[in-house]
Coordinates of C-alpha atoms in Angstrom, one line a residue:
E1 CA 21.0 13.8 21.6
V2 CA 18.3 12.7 19.2
I3 CA 18.4 10.9 15.9
I4 CA 15.2 11.0 13.7
I5 CA 14.9 8.2 11.2
G6 CA 12.8 9.4 8.3
G7 CA 12.8 12.9 6.7
G8 CA 9.1 13.0 5.7
P9 CA 6.5 15.3 7.2
A10 CA 6.5 13.5 10.6
G11 CA 10.3 13.6 10.9
L12 CA 10.6 17.2 9.8
A13 CA 7.9 18.3 12.2
A14 CA 9.4 16.4 15.1
A15 CA 12.9 17.9 14.4
V16 CA 11.5 21.4 14.3
K17 CA 9.5 20.9 17.6
L18 CA 12.5 19.4 19.4
K19 CA 14.7 22.3 18.3
Q20 CA 12.1 24.8 19.5
L21 CA 12.1 23.0 22.9
G22 CA 15.9 23.5 23.3
I23 CA 17.3 20.2 22.0
H24 CA 20.0 21.3 19.6
D25 CA 22.0 18.2 18.9
L26 CA 19.7 16.6 16.3
L27 CA 20.2 14.5 13.2
I28 CA 17.6 13.5 10.6
I29 CA 18.5 10.4 8.5
E30 CA 16.6 10.0 5.2
R31 CA 17.0 7.2 2.7
E32 CA 15.8 9.2 -0.4
R33 CA 17.8 11.9 -2.2
E34 CA 15.6 14.7 -0.8
L35 CA 13.7 15.4 2.3
G36 CA 9.9 15.5 2.1
G37 CA 8.8 11.8 2.2
I38 CA 5.5 10.9 0.6
L39 CA 4.6 14.6 0.2
R40 CA 6.9 14.9 -2.7
Q41 CA 4.7 12.7 -4.9
C42 CA 1.3 14.2 -3.6
I43 CA 1.0 16.9 -6.2
H44 CA -2.7 17.5 -5.5
D45 CA -3.6 20.4 -3.2
G46 CA -5.5 20.4 0.1
F47 CA -2.5 20.3 2.4
G48 CA -1.9 23.2 4.8
L49 CA -5.5 24.1 5.4
T50 CA -5.2 23.6 9.2
R51 CA -1.7 24.7 9.9
F52 CA -1.1 27.4 7.3
K53 CA -4.7 28.4 6.5
E54 CA -4.1 27.9 2.8
A55 CA -4.4 25.1 0.3
L56 CA -0.9 23.8 -0.7
S57 CA 0.3 20.9 -2.8
G58 CA 2.3 18.1 -1.1
P59 CA 5.7 19.4 -2.3
E60 CA 4.7 23.0 -1.3
Y61 CA 3.7 21.8 2.2
A62 CA 7.0 19.8 2.6
Q63 CA 9.0 22.8 1.5
R64 CA 7.6 24.9 4.3
F65 CA 9.0 22.4 6.8
K66 CA 12.3 22.0 4.9
E67 CA 12.8 25.7 5.0
E68 CA 12.2 25.7 8.8
V69 CA 14.7 22.9 9.2
L70 CA 17.3 24.9 7.3
K71 CA 16.5 28.1 9.2
L72 CA 17.0 26.3 12.5
G73 CA 20.2 24.8 11.4
I74 CA 19.1 21.2 12.0
D75 CA 21.5 18.6 10.6
Y76 CA 20.3 16.0 8.1
I77 CA 21.7 13.4 5.8
T78 CA 20.0 11.9 2.7
D79 CA 20.7 8.9 0.5
T80 CA 21.3 7.0 3.8
T81 CA 19.5 3.9 5.0
V82 CA 19.5 2.7 8.6
I83 CA 20.3 -1.0 8.7
E84 CA 20.7 -1.7 12.4
I85 CA 19.7 -0.2 15.8
S86 CA 21.3 -1.6 18.9
E87 CA 19.9 -1.8 22.4
D88 CA 22.2 1.0 23.6
K89 CA 20.8 3.3 20.8
Q90 CA 23.7 3.0 18.4
I91 CA 22.7 3.3 14.7
I92 CA 24.5 1.8 11.7
A93 CA 23.5 3.3 8.4
A94 CA 24.6 2.6 4.8
S95 CA 25.4 5.4 2.5
K96 CA 27.4 6.0 -0.7
E97 CA 30.4 6.8 1.5
G98 CA 30.0 3.4 3.2
L99 CA 28.8 2.4 6.6
K100 CA 28.3 5.1 9.2
T101 CA 27.8 4.7 13.0
Y102 CA 26.0 7.1 15.2
Q103 CA 25.4 7.1 19.0
S104 CA 22.3 8.8 20.4
K105 CA 20.4 9.3 23.7
A106 CA 17.1 8.9 21.9
I107 CA 15.8 7.7 18.6
I108 CA 12.5 8.7 16.9
L109 CA 11.1 6.5 14.2
T110 CA 9.2 8.5 11.6
M111 CA 9.4 6.2 8.5
G112 CA 5.7 6.3 7.7
C113 CA 3.9 3.1 6.7
R114 CA 4.1 0.6 3.8
E115 CA 1.1 -0.2 1.6
R116 CA 0.0 -3.9 1.6
T117 CA 0.6 -5.7 -1.7
H118 CA -2.0 -7.9 -3.4
G119 CA -0.1 -10.9 -1.9
A120 CA -0.4 -9.4 1.6
I121 CA -4.2 -9.1 1.2
S122 CA -4.4 -12.6 -0.1
I123 CA -5.8 -12.1 -3.6
P124 CA -5.4 -15.5 -5.5
G125 CA -3.5 -15.5 -8.7
S126 CA 0.0 -15.1 -10.0
R127 CA 2.3 -12.1 -9.8
P128 CA 2.2 -10.5 -13.3
A129 CA 3.5 -7.1 -14.1
G130 CA 0.9 -4.4 -14.0
V131 CA -0.3 -4.6 -10.4
Y132 CA 0.7 -1.7 -8.2
T133 CA -0.1 -0.2 -4.9
A134 CA -1.6 3.3 -5.2
G135 CA 1.5 4.9 -3.7
V136 CA 3.8 3.2 -6.1
A137 CA 1.6 4.2 -9.0
Q138 CA 1.6 7.8 -7.7
A139 CA 5.4 7.8 -7.5
Y140 CA 5.8 6.5 -11.0
M141 CA 3.5 9.1 -12.5
N142 CA 4.3 12.2 -10.4
L143 CA 8.0 11.7 -9.7
K144 CA 9.3 9.8 -12.7
N145 CA 6.7 10.8 -15.4
I146 CA 6.1 7.1 -16.2
A147 CA 2.6 6.1 -17.3
I148 CA 1.6 2.7 -15.7
G149 CA -1.2 1.7 -18.1
K150 CA -4.1 2.8 -20.3
K151 CA -6.9 0.6 -18.8
V152 CA -7.1 0.6 -15.0
V153 CA -9.2 -0.8 -12.1
I154 CA -8.6 0.3 -8.5
L155 CA -9.2 -1.9 -5.5
G156 CA -10.0 0.2 -2.4
S157 CA -11.7 3.6 -2.1
G158 CA -9.1 5.2 0.1
D159 CA -8.1 8.8 -0.6
I160 CA -4.9 8.0 -2.5
G161 CA -6.7 5.5 -4.7
L162 CA -9.5 8.0 -5.5
I163 CA -6.9 10.8 -6.2
M164 CA -5.1 8.4 -8.5
A165 CA -8.3 7.6 -10.4
R166 CA -8.6 11.2 -11.2
R167 CA -4.9 11.6 -12.0
M168 CA -4.8 8.7 -14.4
T169 CA -8.0 9.9 -16.1
L170 CA -6.4 13.3 -16.7
E171 CA -3.3 11.6 -18.1
G172 CA -5.5 9.7 -20.7
A173 CA -6.0 6.4 -19.0
K174 CA -9.4 4.8 -18.8
V175 CA -10.4 3.9 -15.2
E176 CA -13.0 1.2 -15.5
A177 CA -14.1 1.2 -11.9
V178 CA -13.2 1.4 -8.2
F179 CA -14.0 -1.6 -6.1
E180 CA -14.5 -1.4 -2.3
L181 CA -14.8 -4.4 0.0
Q182 CA -16.8 -2.5 2.6
P183 CA -20.4 -1.5 2.1
Y184 CA -19.3 2.2 2.4
P185 CA -16.5 4.2 0.9
S186 CA -13.4 4.9 3.0
G187 CA -12.2 8.1 1.3
L188 CA -13.4 11.6 2.0
P189 CA -16.8 12.6 0.5
R190 CA -15.1 15.4 -1.4
N191 CA -12.8 13.0 -3.1
I192 CA -15.6 10.7 -4.0
E193 CA -17.3 13.7 -5.6
Q194 CA -14.3 15.3 -7.2
C195 CA -12.3 12.3 -8.2
L196 CA -15.0 9.8 -9.2
N197 CA -18.4 11.4 -9.8
D198 CA -16.9 14.4 -11.7
Y199 CA -15.3 11.9 -14.2
S200 CA -18.1 9.3 -14.3
I201 CA -16.0 6.6 -12.7
P202 CA -18.2 4.0 -11.1
L203 CA -17.7 2.9 -7.5
F204 CA -18.8 -0.6 -6.6
L205 CA -19.3 -1.2 -2.8
S206 CA -19.2 -4.6 -1.2
H207 CA -17.0 -5.8 -4.2
T208 CA -13.5 -7.1 -4.2
V209 CA -10.9 -8.7 -6.6
T210 CA -11.0 -12.5 -6.1
N211 CA -8.5 -13.6 -8.8
I212 CA -5.7 -12.1 -10.8
K213 CA -5.2 -13.4 -14.3
G214 CA -2.0 -13.4 -16.4
T215 CA 1.5 -14.8 -16.1
S216 CA 4.1 -12.3 -17.3
R217 CA 1.6 -9.4 -17.8
L218 CA -1.8 -8.7 -16.2
E219 CA -4.5 -9.9 -18.5
G220 CA -7.6 -9.5 -16.4
I221 CA -9.2 -9.9 -13.0
T222 CA -12.3 -11.5 -11.4
V223 CA -14.4 -9.3 -9.2
S224 CA -17.0 -10.7 -6.8
Q225 CA -19.7 -9.2 -4.7
V226 CA -19.4 -10.0 -1.0
D227 CA -22.0 -10.5 1.7
D228 CA -22.1 -9.2 5.2

């Protein structure tokens, strides 16, 4: 009856709710090897305060939903990527076993969002190694145990960037500064305090990166103050 594309927190929650509402013919399709989505790399706590009344890490929070999916007997497949959706709600997906075709009455898209690269936000310069989105940096460090550098600057004061400033500091990197285009920080006040102030990491408001230097490897950046 319903196919859910994306086995992260939104997809898992949607599947559980639909099952509770009496829709039993469900399938979750997830491209990664495991369910859980972005939560798998969010090893900091703070999840679950509203729903479960306790502070959980991302993987712990995801596990609660995965256990619910298993308990309710909801079908799911992993290592499978949807490559086509037709007007009559037919899905073609690629997996290690080859192409698979599914027919559904309804399709729910719960694939999350994609971070904008430095090209997408129009920072001048070349494309050297050493420039990452915060989510990619988080995945390298928390899922693959790969350090991404020893001297770091962060553009944007969103919560994941702030959390990664602390994470990289704890792993021995030197976070030189966080730069924010707006005249105010965009992350939660508690993350400004716990991730920056507690580690003496400076935050520059109304500043942005205006040039990326380096050809094969990042060598430096130019940061400029902006007006209103």
